Coordinates of C-alpha atoms in Angstrom, one line a residue:
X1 CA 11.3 -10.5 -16.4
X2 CA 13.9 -12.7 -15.4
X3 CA 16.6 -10.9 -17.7
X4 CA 15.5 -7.6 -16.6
X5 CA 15.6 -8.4 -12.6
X6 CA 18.7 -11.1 -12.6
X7 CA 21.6 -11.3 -11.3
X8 CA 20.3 -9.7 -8.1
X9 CA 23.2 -9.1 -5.1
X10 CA 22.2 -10.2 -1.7
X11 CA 21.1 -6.8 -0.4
X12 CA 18.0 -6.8 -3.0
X13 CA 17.5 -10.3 -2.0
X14 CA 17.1 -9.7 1.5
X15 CA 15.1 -6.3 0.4
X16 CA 13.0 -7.9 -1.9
X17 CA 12.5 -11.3 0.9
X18 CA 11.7 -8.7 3.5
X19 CA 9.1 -6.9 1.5
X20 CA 7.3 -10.2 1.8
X21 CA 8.4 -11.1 5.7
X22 CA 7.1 -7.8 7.0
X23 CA 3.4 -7.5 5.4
X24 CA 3.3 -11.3 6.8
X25 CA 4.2 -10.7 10.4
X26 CA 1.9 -7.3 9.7
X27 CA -1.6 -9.2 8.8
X28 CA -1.0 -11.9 11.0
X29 CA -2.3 -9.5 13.1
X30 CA -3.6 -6.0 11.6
X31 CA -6.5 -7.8 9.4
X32 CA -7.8 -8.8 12.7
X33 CA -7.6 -5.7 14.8
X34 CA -11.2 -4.9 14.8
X35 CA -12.3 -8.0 16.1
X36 CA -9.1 -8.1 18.6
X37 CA -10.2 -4.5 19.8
X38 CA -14.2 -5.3 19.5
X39 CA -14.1 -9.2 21.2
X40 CA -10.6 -9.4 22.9
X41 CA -10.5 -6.1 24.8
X42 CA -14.0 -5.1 25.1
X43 CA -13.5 -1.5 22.9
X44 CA -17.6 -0.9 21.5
X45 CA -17.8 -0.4 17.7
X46 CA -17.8 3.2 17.5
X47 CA -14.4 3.6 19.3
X48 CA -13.2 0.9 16.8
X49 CA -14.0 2.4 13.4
X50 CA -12.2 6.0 14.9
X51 CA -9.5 3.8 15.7
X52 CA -9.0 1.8 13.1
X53 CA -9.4 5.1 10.6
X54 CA -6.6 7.1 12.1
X55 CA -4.2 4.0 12.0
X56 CA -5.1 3.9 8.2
X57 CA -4.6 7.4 8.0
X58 CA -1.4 7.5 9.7
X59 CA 0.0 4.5 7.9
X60 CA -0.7 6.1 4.2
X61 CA -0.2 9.8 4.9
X62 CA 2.6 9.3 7.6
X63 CA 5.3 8.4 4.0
X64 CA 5.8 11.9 3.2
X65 CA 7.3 12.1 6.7
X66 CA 9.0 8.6 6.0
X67 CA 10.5 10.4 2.8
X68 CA 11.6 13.4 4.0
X69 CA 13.5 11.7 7.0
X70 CA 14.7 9.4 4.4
X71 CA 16.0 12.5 2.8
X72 CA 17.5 13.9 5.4
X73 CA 19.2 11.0 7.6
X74 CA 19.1 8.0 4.5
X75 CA 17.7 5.2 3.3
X76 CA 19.1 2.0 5.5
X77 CA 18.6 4.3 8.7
X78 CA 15.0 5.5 7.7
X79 CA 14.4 1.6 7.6
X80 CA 16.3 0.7 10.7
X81 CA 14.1 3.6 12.4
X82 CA 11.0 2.3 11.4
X83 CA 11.6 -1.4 12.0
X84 CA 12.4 -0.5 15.6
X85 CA 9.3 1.3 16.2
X86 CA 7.2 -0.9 14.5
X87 CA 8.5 -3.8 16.5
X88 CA 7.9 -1.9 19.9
X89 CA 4.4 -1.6 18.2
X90 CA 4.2 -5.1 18.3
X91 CA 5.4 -5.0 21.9
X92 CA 2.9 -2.9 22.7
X93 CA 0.3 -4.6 21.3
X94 CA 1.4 -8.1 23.7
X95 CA 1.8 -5.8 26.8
X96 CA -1.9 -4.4 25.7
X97 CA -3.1 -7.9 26.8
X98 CA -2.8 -7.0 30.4
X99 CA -3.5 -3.0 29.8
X100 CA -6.3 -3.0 27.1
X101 CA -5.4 1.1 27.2
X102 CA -2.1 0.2 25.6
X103 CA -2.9 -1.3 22.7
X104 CA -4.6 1.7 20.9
X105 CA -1.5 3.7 20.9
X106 CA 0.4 0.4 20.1
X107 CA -1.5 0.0 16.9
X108 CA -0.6 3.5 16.0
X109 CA 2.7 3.0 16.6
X110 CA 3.1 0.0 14.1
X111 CA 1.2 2.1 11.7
X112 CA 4.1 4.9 12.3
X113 CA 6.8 2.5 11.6
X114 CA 5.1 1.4 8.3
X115 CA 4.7 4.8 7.1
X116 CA 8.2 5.8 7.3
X117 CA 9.6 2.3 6.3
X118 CA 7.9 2.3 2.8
X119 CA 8.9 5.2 1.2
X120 CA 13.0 4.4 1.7
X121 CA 12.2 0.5 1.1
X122 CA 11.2 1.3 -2.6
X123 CA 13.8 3.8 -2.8
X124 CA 16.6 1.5 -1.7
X125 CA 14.8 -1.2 -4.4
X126 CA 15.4 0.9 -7.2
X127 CA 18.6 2.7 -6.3
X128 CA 21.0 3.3 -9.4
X129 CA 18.5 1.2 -11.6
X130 CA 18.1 2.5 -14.8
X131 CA 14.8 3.8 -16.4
X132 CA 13.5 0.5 -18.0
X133 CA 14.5 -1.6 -15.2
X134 CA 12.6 0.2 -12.2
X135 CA 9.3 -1.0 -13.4
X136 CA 10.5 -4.8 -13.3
X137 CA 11.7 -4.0 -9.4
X138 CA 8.7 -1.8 -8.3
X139 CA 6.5 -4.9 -9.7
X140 CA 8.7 -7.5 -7.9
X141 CA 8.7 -5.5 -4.3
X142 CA 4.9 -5.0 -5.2
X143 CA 4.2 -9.1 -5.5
X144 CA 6.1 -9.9 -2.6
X145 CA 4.2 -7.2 -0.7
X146 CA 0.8 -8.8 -1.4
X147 CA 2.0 -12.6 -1.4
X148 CA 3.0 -11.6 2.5
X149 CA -0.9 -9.8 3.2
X150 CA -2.3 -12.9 1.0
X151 CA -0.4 -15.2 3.2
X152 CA -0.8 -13.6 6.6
X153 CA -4.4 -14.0 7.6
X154 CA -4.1 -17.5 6.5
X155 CA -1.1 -18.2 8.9
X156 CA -3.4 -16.4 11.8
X157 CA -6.6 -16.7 11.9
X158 CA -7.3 -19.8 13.8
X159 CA -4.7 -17.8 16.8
X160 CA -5.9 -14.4 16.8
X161 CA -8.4 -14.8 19.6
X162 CA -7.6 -18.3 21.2
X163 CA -4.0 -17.8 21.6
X164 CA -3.2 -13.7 20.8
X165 CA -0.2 -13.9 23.6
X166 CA 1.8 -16.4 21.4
X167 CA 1.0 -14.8 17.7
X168 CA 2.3 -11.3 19.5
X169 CA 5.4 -13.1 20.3
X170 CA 5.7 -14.4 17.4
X171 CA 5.4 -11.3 15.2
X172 CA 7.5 -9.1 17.2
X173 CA 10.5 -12.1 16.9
X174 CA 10.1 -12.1 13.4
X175 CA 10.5 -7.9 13.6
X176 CA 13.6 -8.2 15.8
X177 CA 15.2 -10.5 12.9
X178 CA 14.7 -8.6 10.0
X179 CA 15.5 -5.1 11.8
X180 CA 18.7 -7.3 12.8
X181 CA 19.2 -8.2 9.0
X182 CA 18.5 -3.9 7.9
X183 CA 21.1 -3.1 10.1
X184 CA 23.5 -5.2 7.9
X185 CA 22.8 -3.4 4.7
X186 CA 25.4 -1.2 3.0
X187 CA 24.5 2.3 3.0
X188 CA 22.7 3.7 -0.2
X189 CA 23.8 6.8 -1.6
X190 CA 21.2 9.8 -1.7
X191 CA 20.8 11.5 -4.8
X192 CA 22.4 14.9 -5.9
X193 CA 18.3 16.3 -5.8
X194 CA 17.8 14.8 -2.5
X195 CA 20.9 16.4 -0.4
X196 CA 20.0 19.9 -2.0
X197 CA 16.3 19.2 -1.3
X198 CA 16.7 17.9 2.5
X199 CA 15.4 21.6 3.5
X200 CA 12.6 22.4 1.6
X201 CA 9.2 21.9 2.4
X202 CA 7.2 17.8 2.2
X203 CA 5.3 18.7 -1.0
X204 CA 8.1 20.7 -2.7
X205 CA 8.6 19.6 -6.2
X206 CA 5.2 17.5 -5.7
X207 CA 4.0 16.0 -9.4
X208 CA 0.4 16.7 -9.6
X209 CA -1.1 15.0 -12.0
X210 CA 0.4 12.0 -11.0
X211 CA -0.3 12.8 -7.0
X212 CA -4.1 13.7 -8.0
X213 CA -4.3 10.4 -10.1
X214 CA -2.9 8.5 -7.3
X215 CA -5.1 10.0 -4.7
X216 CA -8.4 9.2 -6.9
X217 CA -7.3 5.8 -7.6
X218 CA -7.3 4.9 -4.2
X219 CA -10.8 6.9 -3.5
X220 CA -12.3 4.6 -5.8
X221 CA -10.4 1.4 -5.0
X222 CA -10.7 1.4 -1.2
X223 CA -15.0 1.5 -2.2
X224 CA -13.9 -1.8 -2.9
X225 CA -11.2 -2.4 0.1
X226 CA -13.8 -1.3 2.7
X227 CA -16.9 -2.4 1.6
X228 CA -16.7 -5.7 -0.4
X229 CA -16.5 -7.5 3.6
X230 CA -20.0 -6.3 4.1
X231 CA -21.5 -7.0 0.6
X232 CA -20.3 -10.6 0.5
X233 CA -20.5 -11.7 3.2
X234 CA -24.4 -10.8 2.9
X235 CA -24.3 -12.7 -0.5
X236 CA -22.2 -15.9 0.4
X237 CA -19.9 -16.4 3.0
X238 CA -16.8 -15.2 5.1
X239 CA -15.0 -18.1 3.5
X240 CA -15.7 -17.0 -0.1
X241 CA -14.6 -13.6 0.8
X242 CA -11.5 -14.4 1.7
X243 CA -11.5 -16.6 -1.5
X244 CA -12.4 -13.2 -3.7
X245 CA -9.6 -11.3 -1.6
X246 CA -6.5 -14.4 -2.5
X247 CA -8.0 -14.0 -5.9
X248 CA -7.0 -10.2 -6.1
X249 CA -3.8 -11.0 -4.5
X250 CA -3.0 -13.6 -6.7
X251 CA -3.8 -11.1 -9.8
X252 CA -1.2 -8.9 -8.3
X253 CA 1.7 -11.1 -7.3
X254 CA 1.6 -12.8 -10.9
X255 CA 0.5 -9.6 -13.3
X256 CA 1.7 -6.9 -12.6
X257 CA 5.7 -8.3 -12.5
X258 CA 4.9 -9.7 -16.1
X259 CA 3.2 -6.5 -16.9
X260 CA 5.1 -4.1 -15.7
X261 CA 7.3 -3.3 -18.8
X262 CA 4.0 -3.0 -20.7
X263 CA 3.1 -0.2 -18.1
X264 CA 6.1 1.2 -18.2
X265 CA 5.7 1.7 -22.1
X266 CA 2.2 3.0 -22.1
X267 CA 1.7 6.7 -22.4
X268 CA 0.5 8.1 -19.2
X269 CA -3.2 9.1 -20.8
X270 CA -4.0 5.8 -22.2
X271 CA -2.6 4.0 -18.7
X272 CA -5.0 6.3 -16.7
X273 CA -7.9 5.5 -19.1
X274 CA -7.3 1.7 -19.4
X275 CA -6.7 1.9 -15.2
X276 CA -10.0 3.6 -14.7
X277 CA -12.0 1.8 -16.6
X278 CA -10.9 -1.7 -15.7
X279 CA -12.5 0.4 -12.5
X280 CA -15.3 0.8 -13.3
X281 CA -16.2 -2.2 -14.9
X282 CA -15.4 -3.6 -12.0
X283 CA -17.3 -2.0 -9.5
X284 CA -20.4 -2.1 -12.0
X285 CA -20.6 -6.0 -11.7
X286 CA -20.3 -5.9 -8.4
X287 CA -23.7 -4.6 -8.0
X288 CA -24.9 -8.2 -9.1
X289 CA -24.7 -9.2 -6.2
X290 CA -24.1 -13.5 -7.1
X291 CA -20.8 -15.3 -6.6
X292 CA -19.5 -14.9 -9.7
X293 CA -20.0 -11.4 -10.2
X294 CA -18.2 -11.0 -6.5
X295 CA -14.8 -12.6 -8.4
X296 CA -15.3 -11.0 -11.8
X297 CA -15.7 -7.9 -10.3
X298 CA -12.7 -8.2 -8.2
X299 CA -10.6 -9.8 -11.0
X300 CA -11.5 -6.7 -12.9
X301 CA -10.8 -3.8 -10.2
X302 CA -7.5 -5.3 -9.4
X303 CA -6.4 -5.4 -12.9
X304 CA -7.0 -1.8 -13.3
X305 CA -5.2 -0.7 -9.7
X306 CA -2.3 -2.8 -11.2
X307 CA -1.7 -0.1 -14.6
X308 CA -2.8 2.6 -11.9
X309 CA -0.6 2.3 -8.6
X310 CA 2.3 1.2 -10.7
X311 CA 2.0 4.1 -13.8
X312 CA 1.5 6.9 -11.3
X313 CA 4.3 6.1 -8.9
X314 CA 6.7 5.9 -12.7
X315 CA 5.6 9.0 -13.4
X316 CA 5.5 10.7 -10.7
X317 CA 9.2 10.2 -10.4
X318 CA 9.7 10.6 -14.1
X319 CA 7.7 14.4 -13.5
X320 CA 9.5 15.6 -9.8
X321 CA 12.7 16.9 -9.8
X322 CA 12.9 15.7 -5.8
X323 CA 14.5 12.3 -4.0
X324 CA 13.1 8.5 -4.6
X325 CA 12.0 8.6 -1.8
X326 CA 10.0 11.8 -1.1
X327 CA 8.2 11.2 -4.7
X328 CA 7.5 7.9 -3.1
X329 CA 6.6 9.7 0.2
X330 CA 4.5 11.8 -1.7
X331 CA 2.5 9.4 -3.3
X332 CA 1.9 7.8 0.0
X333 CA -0.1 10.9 0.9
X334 CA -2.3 11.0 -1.8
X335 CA -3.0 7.3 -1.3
X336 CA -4.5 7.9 2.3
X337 CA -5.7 11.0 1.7
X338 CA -7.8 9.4 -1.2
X339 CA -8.6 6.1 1.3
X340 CA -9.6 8.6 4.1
X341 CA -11.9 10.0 1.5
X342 CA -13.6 7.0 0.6
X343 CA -14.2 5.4 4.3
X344 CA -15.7 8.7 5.2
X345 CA -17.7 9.7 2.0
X346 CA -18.7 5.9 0.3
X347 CA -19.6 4.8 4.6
X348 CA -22.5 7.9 4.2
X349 CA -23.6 6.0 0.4
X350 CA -23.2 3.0 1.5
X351 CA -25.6 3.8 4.6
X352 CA -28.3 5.2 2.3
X353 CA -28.3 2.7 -0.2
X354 CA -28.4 0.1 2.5
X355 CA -31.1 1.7 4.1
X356 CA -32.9 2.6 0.3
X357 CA -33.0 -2.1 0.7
X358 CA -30.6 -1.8 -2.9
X359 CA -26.9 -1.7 -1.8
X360 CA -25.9 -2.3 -5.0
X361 CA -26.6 1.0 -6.3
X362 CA -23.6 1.9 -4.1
X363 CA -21.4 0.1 -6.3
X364 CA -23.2 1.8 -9.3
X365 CA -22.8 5.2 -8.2
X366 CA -19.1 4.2 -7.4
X367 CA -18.9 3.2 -11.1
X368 CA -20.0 6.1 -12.4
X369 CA -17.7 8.1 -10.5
X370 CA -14.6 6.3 -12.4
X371 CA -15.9 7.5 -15.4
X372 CA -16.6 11.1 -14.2
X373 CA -13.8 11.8 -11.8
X374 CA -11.0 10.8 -14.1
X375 CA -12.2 14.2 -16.7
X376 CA -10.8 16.1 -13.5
X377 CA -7.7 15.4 -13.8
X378 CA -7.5 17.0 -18.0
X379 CA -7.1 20.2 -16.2
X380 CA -3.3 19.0 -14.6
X381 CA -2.6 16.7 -17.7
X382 CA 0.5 16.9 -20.0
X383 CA 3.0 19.4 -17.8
X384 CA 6.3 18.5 -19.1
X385 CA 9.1 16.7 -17.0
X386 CA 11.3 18.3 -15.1
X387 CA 14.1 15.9 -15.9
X388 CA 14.2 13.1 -17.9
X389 CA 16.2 10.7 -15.9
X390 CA 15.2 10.1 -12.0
X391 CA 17.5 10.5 -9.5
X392 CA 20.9 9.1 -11.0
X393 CA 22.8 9.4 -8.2
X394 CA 26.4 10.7 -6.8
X395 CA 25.9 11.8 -3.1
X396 CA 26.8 9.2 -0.2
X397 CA 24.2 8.3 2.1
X398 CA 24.8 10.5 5.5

């Protein structure tokens, strides 16, 4: 791992420390918004969960937008555009202390800025890097992502409701720094695919096994993301909830970098298996309902996301003949479109089950749908590349 990512020059080192600065300024404050919104500012529970599930919605789906602009305008400026108007989000969001209004469309906002900042961050991260190496940096951007949202909460959460005014500033200095920093980053060059593609439509060129793969893996894992709070807390505590959650983290941030050259070696069909099932098993110890079962079952769904979310995204650009960061963009759709799924579809199971006195048949039933959803996707299985080298690129950055 260290061979394959060193000697790294300073632009991937501020890349790669920003990827872990901006999901820790982020969840210092998004992990709370529904109590913030609820407690804070007075919002009732039904305006919240419509809230809170078009922010998710706009901050997965909104990265084919992110990679398309990126397309068009570049990678740096894609970034510097988004960290601007994320940090007015942030603004926002202090200013909706006094306006309570203002901080609904200031969440959306920040969710804006994060969809189009993504797509070009993992494009700039693996620009010009060979095949064999991309895995290595995808997996390193990928850690320092989670060790930020692991780290967060825990920075927060004693100042999100006595002292919200200060965190706010807080946040939005920490934006203004590393947008200050983006600005200072050479220019990337665009690839020859992406400067011919700038004009065609968002889901030209789309891969679609590895988009359909992408969008199920994240139906069933966000059973998981939006549920577990619920389920364990019932079982043991807030505390050991957030324990389970570092755990996953943790899995991520030292896995899937050690890992990822195994990944990127697997064929595609036994990945997707190996991914899925890790799934399921997963989700079908959940519905044990003790401690132990809560962090087994967790361990075991986060090992299978990390062969999943890594796998698809390498062969999705290995498949599309289109930019870094429109595949990436793409992806980013499927992702929310497959999240959006799962808060609307597993909130009705959930409800029955809960109301049946056996929630745990929820995580049965989500179980069984890892082993039956995946024989979907044998119908969009084995379409041949369109090239066999991503994006080696020519074209300066405009």
């Amino acid at each position: 791992m260290r061979a394959t990512l060193f000697p790294l020059d300073g632009p991937l080192r501020f890349l790669l420390l920003s990827s872990f600065l901006i999901p820790l300024g982020s969840f210092m404050v998004l992990p709370f918004m529904s109590v913030f919104l609820y407690e804070r500012l007075g919002m009732g529970l039904g305006a919240v969960g419509v809230v809170l599930a078009v922010a998710s919605l706009v901050q997965f789906s909104g990265g084919i937008v992110g990679g398309a602009l990126a397309d068009r305008i570049g990678l740096r400026r894609t970034m510097l555009w988004a960290l601007i108007i994320r940090t007015a989000g942030f603004v926002g969001l202090l200013l909706g202390l006094r306006w309570p209004p203002l901080a609904v469309g200031a969440l959306v906002l920040t969710c804006c800025g994060a969809a189009l900042y993504l797509p070009a961050n993992k494009a700039y991260l693996v620009h010009g890097v060979d095949d064999e190496r991309r895995p290595a940096f995808l997996a390193a951007g990928n850690a320092a992502l989670n060790a930020g949202m692991a780290v967060g909460p825990l920075v927060a959460g004693p100042f999100v409701l006595s002292s919200p005014g200060w965190l706010f500033v807080s946040v939005t200095a920490l934006f203004v720094l590393v947008t200050a920093g983006h600005a200072r980053l050479p220019a990337a060059r665009v690839g020859e695919s992406g400067g011919q593609s700038a004009g065609q439509g968002l889901l030209a060129g789309v891969a679609a096994l590895p988009f359909a793969a992408n969008a199920l893996a994240f139906y069933l894992y966000f059973h998981f993301q939006h549920f577990l709070a619920v389920y364990a807390v019932e079982r043991a505590t807030s505390t050991f909830y957030s324990l389970v959650l570092l755990l996953c983290f943790t899995l991520v941030i030292v896995v899937q970098p050690l890992a990822s050259g195994l990944i990127r070696r697997m064929p595609y069909a036994t990945a997707l298996a190996a991914g899925f099932t890790g799934l399921a098993a997963g989700l079908a110890v959940l519905a044990i309902g003790t401690r132990p079962a809560l962090l087994a079952g967790g361990a075991l769904i986060t090992l299978g996301d990390i062969v999943l979310f890594l796998k698809n995204d390498l062969e999705a650009l290995h498949r599309s003949p289109r930019s870094d960061a429109v595949v990436f963009g793409q992806q980013r759709l499927a992702a929310g479109l497959g999240a959006c799924a799962s808060g609307v579809l597993g909130g009705q199971v959930y409800g029955l089950t809960e109301q049946a006195g056996n929630t745990g048949w929820f995580w049965l039933l989500a179980a069984a749908q890892c082993v039956l959803l995946p024989l979907l996707l044998l119908a969009l299985r084995e379409r041949p590349a369109r090239h066999p080298t991503p994006l080696m690129t020519t074209t300066k950055e405009r």
